[in-house]
C-alpha cells in the first residue's frame, strides 16, 4: 500500500461570533475523528484567525477522497495544495487529527520557521509547515483538545 502526505492551506471562512469558532472546530474534529480513523488517515490541523493548514497522511486513495471532500467545505475557501508526496513513515502516527490553535507558541514557531511572527502559510514552504507542526509538540496540544489517540501501525 502506498502512503502519501498531502499538505494544504486555506482561508478560514467562519464567523467570529461568540462560540461559533469553537463549535465549528468541534464539528470538524468530530468528523475527522469519525472518518479518519476508519480510513487509516492521520495528521494535524493548524488554525489561526486567517488560515487553516492541514497535513493528511494515509493510503493515497483515502487521502485523495478525504481531501476532495474537505475542499468542498464552505467553512474555508481558496484551498491551495502545498505538497503531496509518497512517504515511508507517518509524521503523526498517533493522531486521527491533532489540532494546534493560536497562542504564544504559534508566534514563537512562526518566527522560527518563517520571516513573520504572524503565521502566514502563503509565505512558507511545505517543508517549513511540516517542520513547524512536528516541532510544536502536537501531542501535548492535541491532548488538551481531548483528541482520541488512534492505534499505532495503521499501515
Ligand atoms: P458529519 O461528520 O456527520 O457532519 C457533521 C456536521 O458537520 C454536520 O451536521 C454539519 O453541521 C457539519 N458539516 C458537514 N459538512 C459540512 C460542510 N461541507 N460545510 C459546513 N458544515 C458541514 N473531515 C474529515 O473527515 N477528515 C478531516 O481530516 C477533515 N478536516 C477538515 C479540515 C478543515 C479545515 C475543514 C473545514 C473541514 C474538515 N473536515 C474533515 C470536514 C469535512 O469537510 C466534512 O465536513 C466532513 O468530512 C463530513 O463528514 P460526514 O459526511 O461524515 O458528516
PDB file of C-alpha atoms and ligand atoms in Angstrom:
ATOM      1  CA  UNK A   1       0.000   0.000   0.000  1.00  0.00           C
ATOM      2  CA  UNK A   2       1.357   3.403  -0.939  1.00  0.00           C
ATOM      3  CA  UNK A   3       1.225   6.086   1.730  1.00  0.00           C
ATOM      4  CA  UNK A   4       1.170   9.773   0.884  1.00  0.00           C
ATOM      5  CA  UNK A   5       1.325  13.047   2.808  1.00  0.00           C
ATOM      6  CA  UNK A   6      -0.717  15.965   1.484  1.00  0.00           C
ATOM      7  CA  UNK A   7      -0.252  19.460   2.889  1.00  0.00           C
ATOM      8  CA  UNK A   8      -2.553  22.366   2.053  1.00  0.00           C
ATOM      9  CA  UNK A   9      -3.569  25.748   3.353  1.00  0.00           C
ATOM     10  CA  UNK A  10      -6.876  27.568   3.027  1.00  0.00           C
ATOM     11  CA  UNK A  11      -8.620  30.735   4.197  1.00  0.00           C
ATOM     12  CA  UNK A  12     -10.841  30.435   7.233  1.00  0.00           C
ATOM     13  CA  UNK A  13     -14.496  31.148   6.404  1.00  0.00           C
ATOM     14  CA  UNK A  14     -16.055  31.009   9.860  1.00  0.00           C
ATOM     15  CA  UNK A  15     -17.791  33.952  11.503  1.00  0.00           C
ATOM     16  CA  UNK A  16     -16.088  35.021  14.695  1.00  0.00           C
ATOM     17  CA  UNK A  17     -19.262  35.447  16.689  1.00  0.00           C
ATOM     18  CA  UNK A  18     -19.143  34.201  20.256  1.00  0.00           C
ATOM     19  CA  UNK A  19     -18.856  30.444  20.385  1.00  0.00           C
ATOM     20  CA  UNK A  20     -19.098  29.850  16.647  1.00  0.00           C
ATOM     21  CA  UNK A  21     -15.394  29.100  16.097  1.00  0.00           C
ATOM     22  CA  UNK A  22     -15.344  26.618  18.959  1.00  0.00           C
ATOM     23  CA  UNK A  23     -18.484  24.945  17.630  1.00  0.00           C
ATOM     24  CA  UNK A  24     -17.185  24.702  14.070  1.00  0.00           C
ATOM     25  CA  UNK A  25     -13.788  23.396  15.203  1.00  0.00           C
ATOM     26  CA  UNK A  26     -15.526  20.870  17.393  1.00  0.00           C
ATOM     27  CA  UNK A  27     -17.654  19.739  14.451  1.00  0.00           C
ATOM     28  CA  UNK A  28     -14.596  19.482  12.155  1.00  0.00           C
ATOM     29  CA  UNK A  29     -12.657  17.480  14.734  1.00  0.00           C
ATOM     30  CA  UNK A  30     -15.574  15.203  15.425  1.00  0.00           C
ATOM     31  CA  UNK A  31     -15.999  14.431  11.697  1.00  0.00           C
ATOM     32  CA  UNK A  32     -12.227  13.948  11.394  1.00  0.00           C
ATOM     33  CA  UNK A  33     -12.087  11.552  14.320  1.00  0.00           C
ATOM     34  CA  UNK A  34     -15.014   9.550  12.974  1.00  0.00           C
ATOM     35  CA  UNK A  35     -13.914   9.391   9.322  1.00  0.00           C
ATOM     36  CA  UNK A  36     -10.117   9.417   9.541  1.00  0.00           C
ATOM     37  CA  UNK A  37      -9.811   6.505  11.951  1.00  0.00           C
ATOM     38  CA  UNK A  38     -11.791   4.279   9.575  1.00  0.00           C
ATOM     39  CA  UNK A  39      -9.771   5.438   6.562  1.00  0.00           C
ATOM     40  CA  UNK A  40      -6.352   4.978   8.242  1.00  0.00           C
ATOM     41  CA  UNK A  41      -5.736   8.695   7.945  1.00  0.00           C
ATOM     42  CA  UNK A  42      -3.626  10.563  10.464  1.00  0.00           C
ATOM     43  CA  UNK A  43      -2.469  14.157  10.552  1.00  0.00           C
ATOM     44  CA  UNK A  44      -2.514  17.595  12.080  1.00  0.00           C
ATOM     45  CA  UNK A  45      -4.564  20.733  11.609  1.00  0.00           C
ATOM     46  CA  UNK A  46      -3.262  24.186  12.419  1.00  0.00           C
ATOM     47  CA  UNK A  47      -5.642  27.079  12.778  1.00  0.00           C
ATOM     48  CA  UNK A  48      -5.396  30.810  13.260  1.00  0.00           C
ATOM     49  CA  UNK A  49      -7.936  33.543  12.548  1.00  0.00           C
ATOM     50  CA  UNK A  50      -6.985  33.698   8.869  1.00  0.00           C
ATOM     51  CA  UNK A  51      -5.712  30.307   7.778  1.00  0.00           C
ATOM     52  CA  UNK A  52      -6.077  26.583   8.156  1.00  0.00           C
ATOM     53  CA  UNK A  53      -3.085  24.381   7.404  1.00  0.00           C
ATOM     54  CA  UNK A  54      -3.630  20.661   7.348  1.00  0.00           C
ATOM     55  CA  UNK A  55      -1.369  17.684   6.895  1.00  0.00           C
ATOM     56  CA  UNK A  56      -3.147  14.466   5.844  1.00  0.00           C
ATOM     57  CA  UNK A  57      -1.252  11.170   5.821  1.00  0.00           C
ATOM     58  CA  UNK A  58      -2.520   7.776   4.745  1.00  0.00           C
ATOM     59  CA  UNK A  59      -3.262   5.455   1.818  1.00  0.00           C
ATOM     60  CA  UNK A  60      -3.295   7.567  -1.328  1.00  0.00           C
ATOM     61  CA  UNK A  61      -6.849   6.615  -2.344  1.00  0.00           C
ATOM     62  CA  UNK A  62      -8.179   7.588   1.094  1.00  0.00           C
ATOM     63  CA  UNK A  63      -6.204  10.825   1.326  1.00  0.00           C
ATOM     64  CA  UNK A  64      -7.452  11.840  -2.133  1.00  0.00           C
ATOM     65  CA  UNK A  65     -11.063  11.022  -1.250  1.00  0.00           C
ATOM     66  CA  UNK A  66     -10.840  12.881   2.077  1.00  0.00           C
ATOM     67  CA  UNK A  67      -9.110  15.910   0.603  1.00  0.00           C
ATOM     68  CA  UNK A  68     -11.751  16.186  -2.171  1.00  0.00           C
ATOM     69  CA  UNK A  69     -14.491  16.182   0.477  1.00  0.00           C
ATOM     70  CA  UNK A  70     -12.669  18.721   2.665  1.00  0.00           C
ATOM     71  CA  UNK A  71     -12.006  21.046  -0.272  1.00  0.00           C
ATOM     72  CA  UNK A  72     -15.788  21.379  -0.831  1.00  0.00           C
ATOM     73  CA  UNK A  73     -16.383  22.508   2.760  1.00  0.00           C
ATOM     74  CA  UNK A  74     -17.772  26.036   2.980  1.00  0.00           C
ATOM     75  CA  UNK A  75     -16.029  26.645   6.304  1.00  0.00           C
ATOM     76  CA  UNK A  76     -12.909  27.510   4.324  1.00  0.00           C
ATOM     77  CA  UNK A  77     -12.062  28.876   0.859  1.00  0.00           C
ATOM     78  CA  UNK A  78      -9.117  29.308  -1.525  1.00  0.00           C
ATOM     79  CA  UNK A  79      -7.653  25.877  -0.863  1.00  0.00           C
ATOM     80  CA  UNK A  80      -4.036  25.595  -2.068  1.00  0.00           C
ATOM     81  CA  UNK A  81      -2.056  22.337  -2.130  1.00  0.00           C
ATOM     82  CA  UNK A  82       1.457  22.982  -0.845  1.00  0.00           C
ATOM     83  CA  UNK A  83       2.821  19.486  -1.303  1.00  0.00           C
ATOM     84  CA  UNK A  84       1.763  15.905  -1.959  1.00  0.00           C
ATOM     85  CA  UNK A  85       4.304  13.098  -1.938  1.00  0.00           C
ATOM     86  CA  UNK A  86       4.833   9.427  -1.190  1.00  0.00           C
ATOM     87  CA  UNK A  87       6.145   8.781   2.321  1.00  0.00           C
ATOM     88  CA  UNK A  88       7.797   5.841   4.064  1.00  0.00           C
ATOM     89  CA  UNK A  89       6.511   6.686   7.504  1.00  0.00           C
ATOM     90  CA  UNK A  90       3.964   8.924   9.135  1.00  0.00           C
ATOM     91  CA  UNK A  91       4.833  12.096  10.979  1.00  0.00           C
ATOM     92  CA  UNK A  92       1.694  11.928  13.166  1.00  0.00           C
ATOM     93  CA  UNK A  93       1.031   8.205  13.617  1.00  0.00           C
ATOM     94  CA  UNK A  94      -0.885   8.658  16.867  1.00  0.00           C
ATOM     95  CA  UNK A  95      -3.479  11.206  15.832  1.00  0.00           C
ATOM     96  CA  UNK A  96      -6.593  10.851  13.728  1.00  0.00           C
ATOM     97  CA  UNK A  97      -6.342  14.648  13.626  1.00  0.00           C
ATOM     98  CA  UNK A  98      -4.349  16.745  16.060  1.00  0.00           C
ATOM     99  CA  UNK A  99      -5.339  20.382  16.434  1.00  0.00           C
ATOM    100  CA  UNK A 100      -2.995  23.282  17.106  1.00  0.00           C
ATOM    101  CA  UNK A 101      -4.717  26.571  17.844  1.00  0.00           C
ATOM    102  CA  UNK A 102      -3.333  30.124  18.042  1.00  0.00           C
ATOM    103  CA  UNK A 103      -1.280  31.015  21.056  1.00  0.00           C
ATOM    104  CA  UNK A 104       2.114  32.250  22.117  1.00  0.00           C
ATOM    105  CA  UNK A 105       3.829  29.083  20.914  1.00  0.00           C
ATOM    106  CA  UNK A 106       2.407  29.610  17.419  1.00  0.00           C
ATOM    107  CA  UNK A 107       4.036  33.048  17.287  1.00  0.00           C
ATOM    108  CA  UNK A 108       7.337  31.674  18.534  1.00  0.00           C
ATOM    109  CA  UNK A 109       7.328  28.848  15.998  1.00  0.00           C
ATOM    110  CA  UNK A 110       6.129  31.082  13.166  1.00  0.00           C
ATOM    111  CA  UNK A 111       9.109  33.350  13.801  1.00  0.00           C
ATOM    112  CA  UNK A 112      11.476  30.417  13.701  1.00  0.00           C
ATOM    113  CA  UNK A 113      10.080  28.848  10.528  1.00  0.00           C
ATOM    114  CA  UNK A 114       9.189  31.971   8.542  1.00  0.00           C
ATOM    115  CA  UNK A 115      10.056  35.633   8.308  1.00  0.00           C
ATOM    116  CA  UNK A 116       6.998  36.705  10.278  1.00  0.00           C
ATOM    117  CA  UNK A 117       5.606  36.284  13.816  1.00  0.00           C
ATOM    118  CA  UNK A 118       2.134  36.232  12.282  1.00  0.00           C
ATOM    119  CA  UNK A 119       1.609  32.715  10.970  1.00  0.00           C
ATOM    120  CA  UNK A 120       1.236  33.086   7.190  1.00  0.00           C
ATOM    121  CA  UNK A 121       1.442  29.839   5.181  1.00  0.00           C
ATOM    122  CA  UNK A 122       1.353  31.740   1.858  1.00  0.00           C
ATOM    123  CA  UNK A 123       4.921  32.784   2.669  1.00  0.00           C
ATOM    124  CA  UNK A 124       6.134  29.373   3.828  1.00  0.00           C
ATOM    125  CA  UNK A 125       7.301  26.196   2.120  1.00  0.00           C
ATOM    126  CA  UNK A 126       5.551  22.895   2.809  1.00  0.00           C
ATOM    127  CA  UNK A 127       8.775  21.658   4.451  1.00  0.00           C
ATOM    128  CA  UNK A 128       8.671  24.573   6.899  1.00  0.00           C
ATOM    129  CA  UNK A 129       4.996  23.970   7.691  1.00  0.00           C
ATOM    130  CA  UNK A 130       5.561  20.261   8.354  1.00  0.00           C
ATOM    131  CA  UNK A 131       8.736  21.005  10.336  1.00  0.00           C
ATOM    132  CA  UNK A 132       6.842  23.533  12.407  1.00  0.00           C
ATOM    133  CA  UNK A 133       3.928  21.173  13.058  1.00  0.00           C
ATOM    134  CA  UNK A 134       6.339  18.437  14.032  1.00  0.00           C
ATOM    135  CA  UNK A 135       8.169  20.690  16.457  1.00  0.00           C
ATOM    136  CA  UNK A 136       5.068  22.128  18.070  1.00  0.00           C
ATOM    137  CA  UNK A 137       4.611  19.288  20.490  1.00  0.00           C
ATOM    138  CA  UNK A 138       1.370  18.433  18.756  1.00  0.00           C
ATOM    139  CA  UNK A 139       0.797  15.531  21.143  1.00  0.00           C
ATOM    140  CA  UNK A 140       0.501  17.931  24.043  1.00  0.00           C
ATOM    141  CA  UNK A 141      -1.709  20.352  22.126  1.00  0.00           C
ATOM    142  CA  UNK A 142      -3.979  17.586  20.931  1.00  0.00           C
ATOM    143  CA  UNK A 143      -4.274  16.090  24.394  1.00  0.00           C
ATOM    144  CA  UNK A 144      -5.524  19.401  25.696  1.00  0.00           C
ATOM    145  CA  UNK A 145      -8.172  19.314  22.964  1.00  0.00           C
ATOM    146  CA  UNK A 146      -9.356  15.917  24.116  1.00  0.00           C
ATOM    147  CA  UNK A 147      -8.440  14.226  20.868  1.00  0.00           C
ATOM    148  CA  UNK A 148      -8.502  10.470  20.864  1.00  0.00           C
ATOM    149  CA  UNK A 149      -5.348   8.560  20.132  1.00  0.00           C
ATOM    150  CA  UNK A 150      -5.688   6.133  17.249  1.00  0.00           C
ATOM    151  CA  UNK A 151      -3.902   2.819  17.131  1.00  0.00           C
ATOM    152  CA  UNK A 152      -0.287   2.772  16.060  1.00  0.00           C
ATOM    153  CA  UNK A 153       0.719   0.901  12.952  1.00  0.00           C
ATOM    154  CA  UNK A 154      -2.258   1.868  10.848  1.00  0.00           C
ATOM    155  CA  UNK A 155      -0.404   0.967   7.687  1.00  0.00           C
TER     156      UNK A 155
HETATM  157  P1  LIG B   1     -20.695  14.557   9.633  1.00  0.00           P
HETATM  158  O1  LIG B   1     -19.392  14.301  10.332  1.00  0.00           O
HETATM  159  O2  LIG B   1     -21.872  13.771  10.047  1.00  0.00           O
HETATM  160  O3  LIG B   1     -21.033  16.132   9.740  1.00  0.00           O
HETATM  161  C1  LIG B   1     -21.134  16.700  10.988  1.00  0.00           C
HETATM  162  C2  LIG B   1     -21.621  18.129  10.858  1.00  0.00           C
HETATM  163  O4  LIG B   1     -20.623  18.930  10.239  1.00  0.00           O
HETATM  164  C3  LIG B   1     -22.861  18.343  10.032  1.00  0.00           C
HETATM  165  O5  LIG B   1     -24.024  18.158  10.781  1.00  0.00           O
HETATM  166  C4  LIG B   1     -22.712  19.788   9.617  1.00  0.00           C
HETATM  167  O6  LIG B   1     -23.154  20.660  10.636  1.00  0.00           O
HETATM  168  C5  LIG B   1     -21.254  19.946   9.508  1.00  0.00           C
HETATM  169  N1  LIG B   1     -20.842  19.877   8.121  1.00  0.00           N
HETATM  170  C6  LIG B   1     -20.590  18.760   7.421  1.00  0.00           C
HETATM  171  N2  LIG B   1     -20.168  19.072   6.190  1.00  0.00           N
HETATM  172  C7  LIG B   1     -20.155  20.430   6.139  1.00  0.00           C
HETATM  173  C8  LIG B   1     -19.808  21.345   5.120  1.00  0.00           C
HETATM  174  N3  LIG B   1     -19.350  20.921   3.934  1.00  0.00           N
HETATM  175  N4  LIG B   1     -19.904  22.657   5.387  1.00  0.00           N
HETATM  176  C9  LIG B   1     -20.344  23.077   6.597  1.00  0.00           C
HETATM  177  N5  LIG B   1     -20.686  22.257   7.604  1.00  0.00           N
HETATM  178  C10 LIG B   1     -20.588  20.952   7.366  1.00  0.00           C
HETATM  179  N6  LIG B   1     -13.376  15.747   7.605  1.00  0.00           N
HETATM  180  C11 LIG B   1     -12.774  14.564   7.731  1.00  0.00           C
HETATM  181  O7  LIG B   1     -13.419  13.515   7.618  1.00  0.00           O
HETATM  182  N7  LIG B   1     -11.419  14.493   7.978  1.00  0.00           N
HETATM  183  C12 LIG B   1     -10.645  15.597   8.095  1.00  0.00           C
HETATM  184  O8  LIG B   1      -9.419  15.479   8.331  1.00  0.00           O
HETATM  185  C13 LIG B   1     -11.268  16.876   7.956  1.00  0.00           C
HETATM  186  N8  LIG B   1     -10.543  18.013   8.038  1.00  0.00           N
HETATM  187  C14 LIG B   1     -11.159  19.202   7.817  1.00  0.00           C
HETATM  188  C15 LIG B   1     -10.375  20.376   7.813  1.00  0.00           C
HETATM  189  C16 LIG B   1     -10.981  21.583   7.558  1.00  0.00           C
HETATM  190  C17 LIG B   1     -10.129  22.836   7.539  1.00  0.00           C
HETATM  191  C18 LIG B   1     -12.382  21.663   7.315  1.00  0.00           C
HETATM  192  C19 LIG B   1     -13.016  22.990   7.054  1.00  0.00           C
HETATM  193  C20 LIG B   1     -13.138  20.527   7.318  1.00  0.00           C
HETATM  194  C21 LIG B   1     -12.551  19.284   7.580  1.00  0.00           C
HETATM  195  N9  LIG B   1     -13.298  18.111   7.585  1.00  0.00           N
HETATM  196  C22 LIG B   1     -12.674  16.904   7.717  1.00  0.00           C
HETATM  197  C23 LIG B   1     -14.761  18.128   7.458  1.00  0.00           C
HETATM  198  C24 LIG B   1     -15.170  17.785   6.037  1.00  0.00           C
HETATM  199  O9  LIG B   1     -15.070  18.911   5.212  1.00  0.00           O
HETATM  200  C25 LIG B   1     -16.625  17.299   6.007  1.00  0.00           C
HETATM  201  O10 LIG B   1     -17.459  18.265   6.597  1.00  0.00           O
HETATM  202  C26 LIG B   1     -16.779  16.000   6.762  1.00  0.00           C
HETATM  203  O11 LIG B   1     -15.786  15.076   6.358  1.00  0.00           O
HETATM  204  C27 LIG B   1     -18.174  15.439   6.515  1.00  0.00           C
HETATM  205  O12 LIG B   1     -18.251  14.281   7.226  1.00  0.00           O
HETATM  206  P2  LIG B   1     -19.593  13.467   7.286  1.00  0.00           P
HETATM  207  O13 LIG B   1     -20.183  13.384   5.892  1.00  0.00           O
HETATM  208  O14 LIG B   1     -19.294  12.192   7.984  1.00  0.00           O
HETATM  209  O15 LIG B   1     -20.554  14.416   8.078  1.00  0.00           O
END
